[in-house]
Amino acid sequence: MRKFIAIVLLLAVTGYGIWNAFAAEKTKKVGLSVGDVAPDFALQTLAGETVRLSDFRGKPVIVNFWTTWCPPCKKEMPDMEKFYQNYHSKVGLLAVHLTSQDTVENAKSFIHDYQLSFPVVLDKKQKVLNEYHIQTIPTSYIIDGVGVIRKKVIGPMTYKQMEEITAPLRQ
């Protein structure tokens, strides 16, 4: 009888250990989350100017990942431009074009057609895409003035959302 109880206990402990290991695996964090420090990066604009995320320190910034062939990206760009026109002195806006999934020529045409005046940088080698673990586009990170991620938005943002999300950071 003692042998039976010992075997049952051994199996129970082993089973619990295995279950716990798999449960921990499922809860592992993927990508960047609210409260994380946003990794700095440096990418070039179409004009060849280098822009760093850290250039925006001191004020909040929206970092938006997009491509020209993405319908939701197209939908949000007029609102992003309007937001930039109204709030650029208080909130930065940096669009990261996923050039590895698109072309520079398409980006040029898109920027011209949508009359975008905010900075657009080219992620030609997927470095920033991978560092930020972007899986869906558009994805936007709202980062405060000291570089901490305050919000992550997957999908297109409206002008109203941009205003509401950044309002506490603009104080």
PDB file of C-alpha atoms in Angstrom:
ATOM      1  CA  MET A   1       0.000   0.000   0.000  1.00  0.00           C
ATOM      2  CA  ARG A   2       2.856   2.412   0.826  1.00  0.00           C
ATOM      3  CA  LYS A   3       4.425   1.659  -2.539  1.00  0.00           C
ATOM      4  CA  PHE A   4       1.142   2.497  -4.280  1.00  0.00           C
ATOM      5  CA  ILE A   5       0.815   5.825  -2.416  1.00  0.00           C
ATOM      6  CA  ALA A   6       4.435   6.695  -3.226  1.00  0.00           C
ATOM      7  CA  ILE A   7       3.853   5.995  -6.930  1.00  0.00           C
ATOM      8  CA  VAL A   8       0.643   8.055  -6.968  1.00  0.00           C
ATOM      9  CA  LEU A   9       2.406  10.956  -5.226  1.00  0.00           C
ATOM     10  CA  LEU A  10       5.341  10.735  -7.611  1.00  0.00           C
ATOM     11  CA  LEU A  11       3.009  10.780 -10.622  1.00  0.00           C
ATOM     12  CA  ALA A  12       1.018  13.679  -9.163  1.00  0.00           C
ATOM     13  CA  VAL A  13       4.129  15.769  -8.516  1.00  0.00           C
ATOM     14  CA  THR A  14       5.545  14.955 -11.957  1.00  0.00           C
ATOM     15  CA  GLY A  15       2.217  15.722 -13.631  1.00  0.00           C
ATOM     16  CA  TYR A  16       1.915  19.019 -11.795  1.00  0.00           C
ATOM     17  CA  GLY A  17       5.463  19.949 -12.781  1.00  0.00           C
ATOM     18  CA  ILE A  18       4.794  19.224 -16.444  1.00  0.00           C
ATOM     19  CA  TRP A  19       1.462  21.078 -16.396  1.00  0.00           C
ATOM     20  CA  ASN A  20       3.057  24.052 -14.666  1.00  0.00           C
ATOM     21  CA  ALA A  21       5.867  24.193 -17.250  1.00  0.00           C
ATOM     22  CA  PHE A  22       3.378  24.270 -20.133  1.00  0.00           C
ATOM     23  CA  ALA A  23       1.186  26.853 -18.390  1.00  0.00           C
ATOM     24  CA  ALA A  24       4.208  29.109 -17.877  1.00  0.00           C
ATOM     25  CA  GLU A  25       5.133  28.711 -21.553  1.00  0.00           C
ATOM     26  CA  LYS A  26       1.676  29.936 -22.605  1.00  0.00           C
ATOM     27  CA  THR A  27       1.873  33.036 -20.448  1.00  0.00           C
ATOM     28  CA  LYS A  28       5.271  34.186 -21.713  1.00  0.00           C
ATOM     29  CA  LYS A  29       5.187  37.756 -22.955  1.00  0.00           C
ATOM     30  CA  VAL A  30       5.527  38.165 -26.703  1.00  0.00           C
ATOM     31  CA  GLY A  31       6.721  41.498 -27.986  1.00  0.00           C
ATOM     32  CA  LEU A  32       6.673  44.824 -26.208  1.00  0.00           C
ATOM     33  CA  SER A  33       4.061  45.754 -23.638  1.00  0.00           C
ATOM     34  CA  VAL A  34       2.733  48.819 -21.880  1.00  0.00           C
ATOM     35  CA  GLY A  35       5.302  49.870 -19.295  1.00  0.00           C
ATOM     36  CA  ASP A  36       8.309  48.636 -21.277  1.00  0.00           C
ATOM     37  CA  VAL A  37      10.965  51.094 -22.381  1.00  0.00           C
ATOM     38  CA  ALA A  38      10.671  51.480 -26.150  1.00  0.00           C
ATOM     39  CA  PRO A  39      13.878  50.336 -27.869  1.00  0.00           C
ATOM     40  CA  ASP A  40      15.658  53.200 -29.584  1.00  0.00           C
ATOM     41  CA  PHE A  41      16.321  52.898 -33.296  1.00  0.00           C
ATOM     42  CA  ALA A  42      17.745  54.967 -36.133  1.00  0.00           C
ATOM     43  CA  LEU A  43      16.326  54.778 -39.660  1.00  0.00           C
ATOM     44  CA  GLN A  44      16.553  56.963 -42.734  1.00  0.00           C
ATOM     45  CA  THR A  45      13.865  59.026 -44.408  1.00  0.00           C
ATOM     46  CA  LEU A  46      13.345  59.034 -48.169  1.00  0.00           C
ATOM     47  CA  ALA A  47      15.669  62.057 -48.293  1.00  0.00           C
ATOM     48  CA  GLY A  48      18.414  60.095 -46.519  1.00  0.00           C
ATOM     49  CA  GLU A  49      18.105  61.955 -43.203  1.00  0.00           C
ATOM     50  CA  THR A  50      18.631  59.772 -40.126  1.00  0.00           C
ATOM     51  CA  VAL A  51      15.841  59.938 -37.554  1.00  0.00           C
ATOM     52  CA  ARG A  52      16.122  58.302 -34.139  1.00  0.00           C
ATOM     53  CA  LEU A  53      13.266  57.511 -31.816  1.00  0.00           C
ATOM     54  CA  SER A  54      15.291  59.224 -29.079  1.00  0.00           C
ATOM     55  CA  ASP A  55      15.081  62.473 -31.102  1.00  0.00           C
ATOM     56  CA  PHE A  56      11.522  62.726 -29.746  1.00  0.00           C
ATOM     57  CA  ARG A  57      12.506  62.487 -26.040  1.00  0.00           C
ATOM     58  CA  GLY A  58      10.838  65.190 -24.008  1.00  0.00           C
ATOM     59  CA  LYS A  59       7.438  64.838 -25.633  1.00  0.00           C
ATOM     60  CA  PRO A  60       5.164  61.904 -26.384  1.00  0.00           C
ATOM     61  CA  VAL A  61       5.349  60.245 -29.784  1.00  0.00           C
ATOM     62  CA  ILE A  62       3.165  57.926 -31.816  1.00  0.00           C
ATOM     63  CA  VAL A  63       5.239  55.345 -33.692  1.00  0.00           C
ATOM     64  CA  ASN A  64       3.156  53.808 -36.477  1.00  0.00           C
ATOM     65  CA  PHE A  65       4.160  50.713 -38.491  1.00  0.00           C
ATOM     66  CA  TRP A  66       2.603  50.549 -41.964  1.00  0.00           C
ATOM     67  CA  THR A  67       2.863  49.619 -45.656  1.00  0.00           C
ATOM     68  CA  THR A  68       1.299  51.080 -48.789  1.00  0.00           C
ATOM     69  CA  TRP A  69      -0.650  47.931 -49.708  1.00  0.00           C
ATOM     70  CA  CYS A  70      -2.459  47.770 -46.353  1.00  0.00           C
ATOM     71  CA  PRO A  71      -6.095  49.042 -46.601  1.00  0.00           C
ATOM     72  CA  PRO A  72      -6.369  49.891 -42.867  1.00  0.00           C
ATOM     73  CA  CYS A  73      -3.084  51.825 -43.144  1.00  0.00           C
ATOM     74  CA  LYS A  74      -4.544  53.840 -46.013  1.00  0.00           C
ATOM     75  CA  LYS A  75      -7.661  54.498 -43.952  1.00  0.00           C
ATOM     76  CA  GLU A  76      -5.791  55.946 -40.959  1.00  0.00           C
ATOM     77  CA  MET A  77      -3.274  58.142 -42.802  1.00  0.00           C
ATOM     78  CA  PRO A  78      -5.571  61.158 -43.390  1.00  0.00           C
ATOM     79  CA  ASP A  79      -6.400  61.171 -39.659  1.00  0.00           C
ATOM     80  CA  MET A  80      -2.706  60.861 -38.800  1.00  0.00           C
ATOM     81  CA  GLU A  81      -1.886  63.825 -41.015  1.00  0.00           C
ATOM     82  CA  LYS A  82      -4.699  65.878 -39.457  1.00  0.00           C
ATOM     83  CA  PHE A  83      -3.498  64.931 -35.964  1.00  0.00           C
ATOM     84  CA  TYR A  84       0.076  65.855 -36.862  1.00  0.00           C
ATOM     85  CA  GLN A  85      -1.024  69.228 -38.250  1.00  0.00           C
ATOM     86  CA  ASN A  86      -2.931  70.036 -35.056  1.00  0.00           C
ATOM     87  CA  TYR A  87      -0.604  68.584 -32.402  1.00  0.00           C
ATOM     88  CA  HIS A  88       2.939  68.338 -33.820  1.00  0.00           C
ATOM     89  CA  SER A  89       4.267  70.821 -31.256  1.00  0.00           C
ATOM     90  CA  LYS A  90       2.998  68.624 -28.390  1.00  0.00           C
ATOM     91  CA  VAL A  91       3.109  65.070 -29.770  1.00  0.00           C
ATOM     92  CA  GLY A  92       5.592  63.596 -32.220  1.00  0.00           C
ATOM     93  CA  LEU A  93       4.512  61.270 -35.005  1.00  0.00           C
ATOM     94  CA  LEU A  94       6.891  58.858 -36.685  1.00  0.00           C
ATOM     95  CA  ALA A  95       5.732  56.463 -39.390  1.00  0.00           C
ATOM     96  CA  VAL A  96       7.906  53.388 -39.909  1.00  0.00           C
ATOM     97  CA  HIS A  97       7.418  52.120 -43.457  1.00  0.00           C
ATOM     98  CA  LEU A  98       8.016  48.379 -43.630  1.00  0.00           C
ATOM     99  CA  THR A  99      10.064  48.664 -46.802  1.00  0.00           C
ATOM    100  CA  SER A 100      11.099  45.015 -46.669  1.00  0.00           C
ATOM    101  CA  GLN A 101       7.450  44.175 -47.413  1.00  0.00           C
ATOM    102  CA  ASP A 102       6.935  46.992 -49.927  1.00  0.00           C
ATOM    103  CA  THR A 103       9.061  49.264 -52.132  1.00  0.00           C
ATOM    104  CA  VAL A 104      10.619  52.685 -51.700  1.00  0.00           C
ATOM    105  CA  GLU A 105       8.884  53.818 -54.898  1.00  0.00           C
ATOM    106  CA  ASN A 106       5.486  52.853 -53.474  1.00  0.00           C
ATOM    107  CA  ALA A 107       6.296  54.736 -50.284  1.00  0.00           C
ATOM    108  CA  LYS A 108       7.252  57.870 -52.250  1.00  0.00           C
ATOM    109  CA  SER A 109       4.020  57.770 -54.239  1.00  0.00           C
ATOM    110  CA  PHE A 110       1.933  57.121 -51.137  1.00  0.00           C
ATOM    111  CA  ILE A 111       3.501  60.008 -49.199  1.00  0.00           C
ATOM    112  CA  HIS A 112       2.942  62.316 -52.168  1.00  0.00           C
ATOM    113  CA  ASP A 113      -0.638  61.152 -52.823  1.00  0.00           C
ATOM    114  CA  TYR A 114      -1.657  61.451 -49.163  1.00  0.00           C
ATOM    115  CA  GLN A 115       0.345  64.686 -48.722  1.00  0.00           C
ATOM    116  CA  LEU A 116       2.010  63.433 -45.554  1.00  0.00           C
ATOM    117  CA  SER A 117       4.156  66.012 -43.781  1.00  0.00           C
ATOM    118  CA  PHE A 118       5.207  63.980 -40.733  1.00  0.00           C
ATOM    119  CA  PRO A 119       8.465  62.007 -40.724  1.00  0.00           C
ATOM    120  CA  VAL A 120       8.409  58.652 -42.515  1.00  0.00           C
ATOM    121  CA  VAL A 121      11.398  56.355 -42.064  1.00  0.00           C
ATOM    122  CA  LEU A 122      12.258  53.202 -44.004  1.00  0.00           C
ATOM    123  CA  ASP A 123      12.763  49.866 -42.248  1.00  0.00           C
ATOM    124  CA  LYS A 124      14.503  48.166 -45.181  1.00  0.00           C
ATOM    125  CA  LYS A 125      15.995  45.241 -43.248  1.00  0.00           C
ATOM    126  CA  GLN A 126      13.106  44.506 -40.841  1.00  0.00           C
ATOM    127  CA  LYS A 127      15.325  45.434 -37.909  1.00  0.00           C
ATOM    128  CA  VAL A 128      12.743  47.593 -36.141  1.00  0.00           C
ATOM    129  CA  LEU A 129       9.859  45.365 -37.268  1.00  0.00           C
ATOM    130  CA  ASN A 130      11.559  42.433 -35.532  1.00  0.00           C
ATOM    131  CA  GLU A 131      12.676  44.414 -32.498  1.00  0.00           C
ATOM    132  CA  TYR A 132       9.114  45.600 -31.885  1.00  0.00           C
ATOM    133  CA  HIS A 133       7.653  42.170 -32.785  1.00  0.00           C
ATOM    134  CA  ILE A 134       5.159  43.628 -35.266  1.00  0.00           C
ATOM    135  CA  GLN A 135       2.773  40.923 -36.434  1.00  0.00           C
ATOM    136  CA  THR A 136      -0.195  43.007 -37.612  1.00  0.00           C
ATOM    137  CA  ILE A 137      -0.254  46.247 -39.553  1.00  0.00           C
ATOM    138  CA  PRO A 138      -0.971  48.920 -38.813  1.00  0.00           C
ATOM    139  CA  THR A 139       0.350  48.787 -35.271  1.00  0.00           C
ATOM    140  CA  SER A 140       1.037  51.939 -33.286  1.00  0.00           C
ATOM    141  CA  TYR A 141       2.921  52.483 -30.056  1.00  0.00           C
ATOM    142  CA  ILE A 142       2.211  55.562 -27.976  1.00  0.00           C
ATOM    143  CA  ILE A 143       5.398  56.411 -26.093  1.00  0.00           C
ATOM    144  CA  ASP A 144       5.715  59.035 -23.373  1.00  0.00           C
ATOM    145  CA  GLY A 145       8.364  61.742 -23.172  1.00  0.00           C
ATOM    146  CA  VAL A 146      10.836  59.537 -21.296  1.00  0.00           C
ATOM    147  CA  GLY A 147      10.524  56.614 -23.701  1.00  0.00           C
ATOM    148  CA  VAL A 148       8.053  54.342 -21.906  1.00  0.00           C
ATOM    149  CA  ILE A 149       5.317  52.612 -23.911  1.00  0.00           C
ATOM    150  CA  ARG A 150       1.943  53.848 -22.653  1.00  0.00           C
ATOM    151  CA  LYS A 151      -0.348  52.198 -25.206  1.00  0.00           C
ATOM    152  CA  LYS A 152      -0.196  49.730 -28.072  1.00  0.00           C
ATOM    153  CA  VAL A 153      -2.882  49.919 -30.746  1.00  0.00           C
ATOM    154  CA  ILE A 154      -3.288  47.130 -33.272  1.00  0.00           C
ATOM    155  CA  GLY A 155      -5.298  48.254 -36.280  1.00  0.00           C
ATOM    156  CA  PRO A 156      -6.099  51.682 -37.694  1.00  0.00           C
ATOM    157  CA  MET A 157      -6.478  54.659 -35.374  1.00  0.00           C
ATOM    158  CA  THR A 158      -8.910  57.506 -35.832  1.00  0.00           C
ATOM    159  CA  TYR A 159      -8.190  61.158 -35.164  1.00  0.00           C
ATOM    160  CA  LYS A 160     -10.426  60.985 -32.093  1.00  0.00           C
ATOM    161  CA  GLN A 161      -8.521  57.967 -30.730  1.00  0.00           C
ATOM    162  CA  MET A 162      -5.211  59.768 -31.205  1.00  0.00           C
ATOM    163  CA  GLU A 163      -6.544  62.788 -29.336  1.00  0.00           C
ATOM    164  CA  GLU A 164      -7.969  60.700 -26.487  1.00  0.00           C
ATOM    165  CA  ILE A 165      -4.943  58.427 -26.089  1.00  0.00           C
ATOM    166  CA  THR A 166      -2.415  61.255 -26.084  1.00  0.00           C
ATOM    167  CA  ALA A 167      -4.462  63.730 -23.985  1.00  0.00           C
ATOM    168  CA  PRO A 168      -2.993  62.646 -20.616  1.00  0.00           C
ATOM    169  CA  LEU A 169       0.515  62.741 -22.092  1.00  0.00           C
ATOM    170  CA  ARG A 170       0.087  66.262 -23.494  1.00  0.00           C
ATOM    171  CA  GLN A 171      -0.438  67.810 -20.032  1.00  0.00           C
TER     172      GLN A 171
END
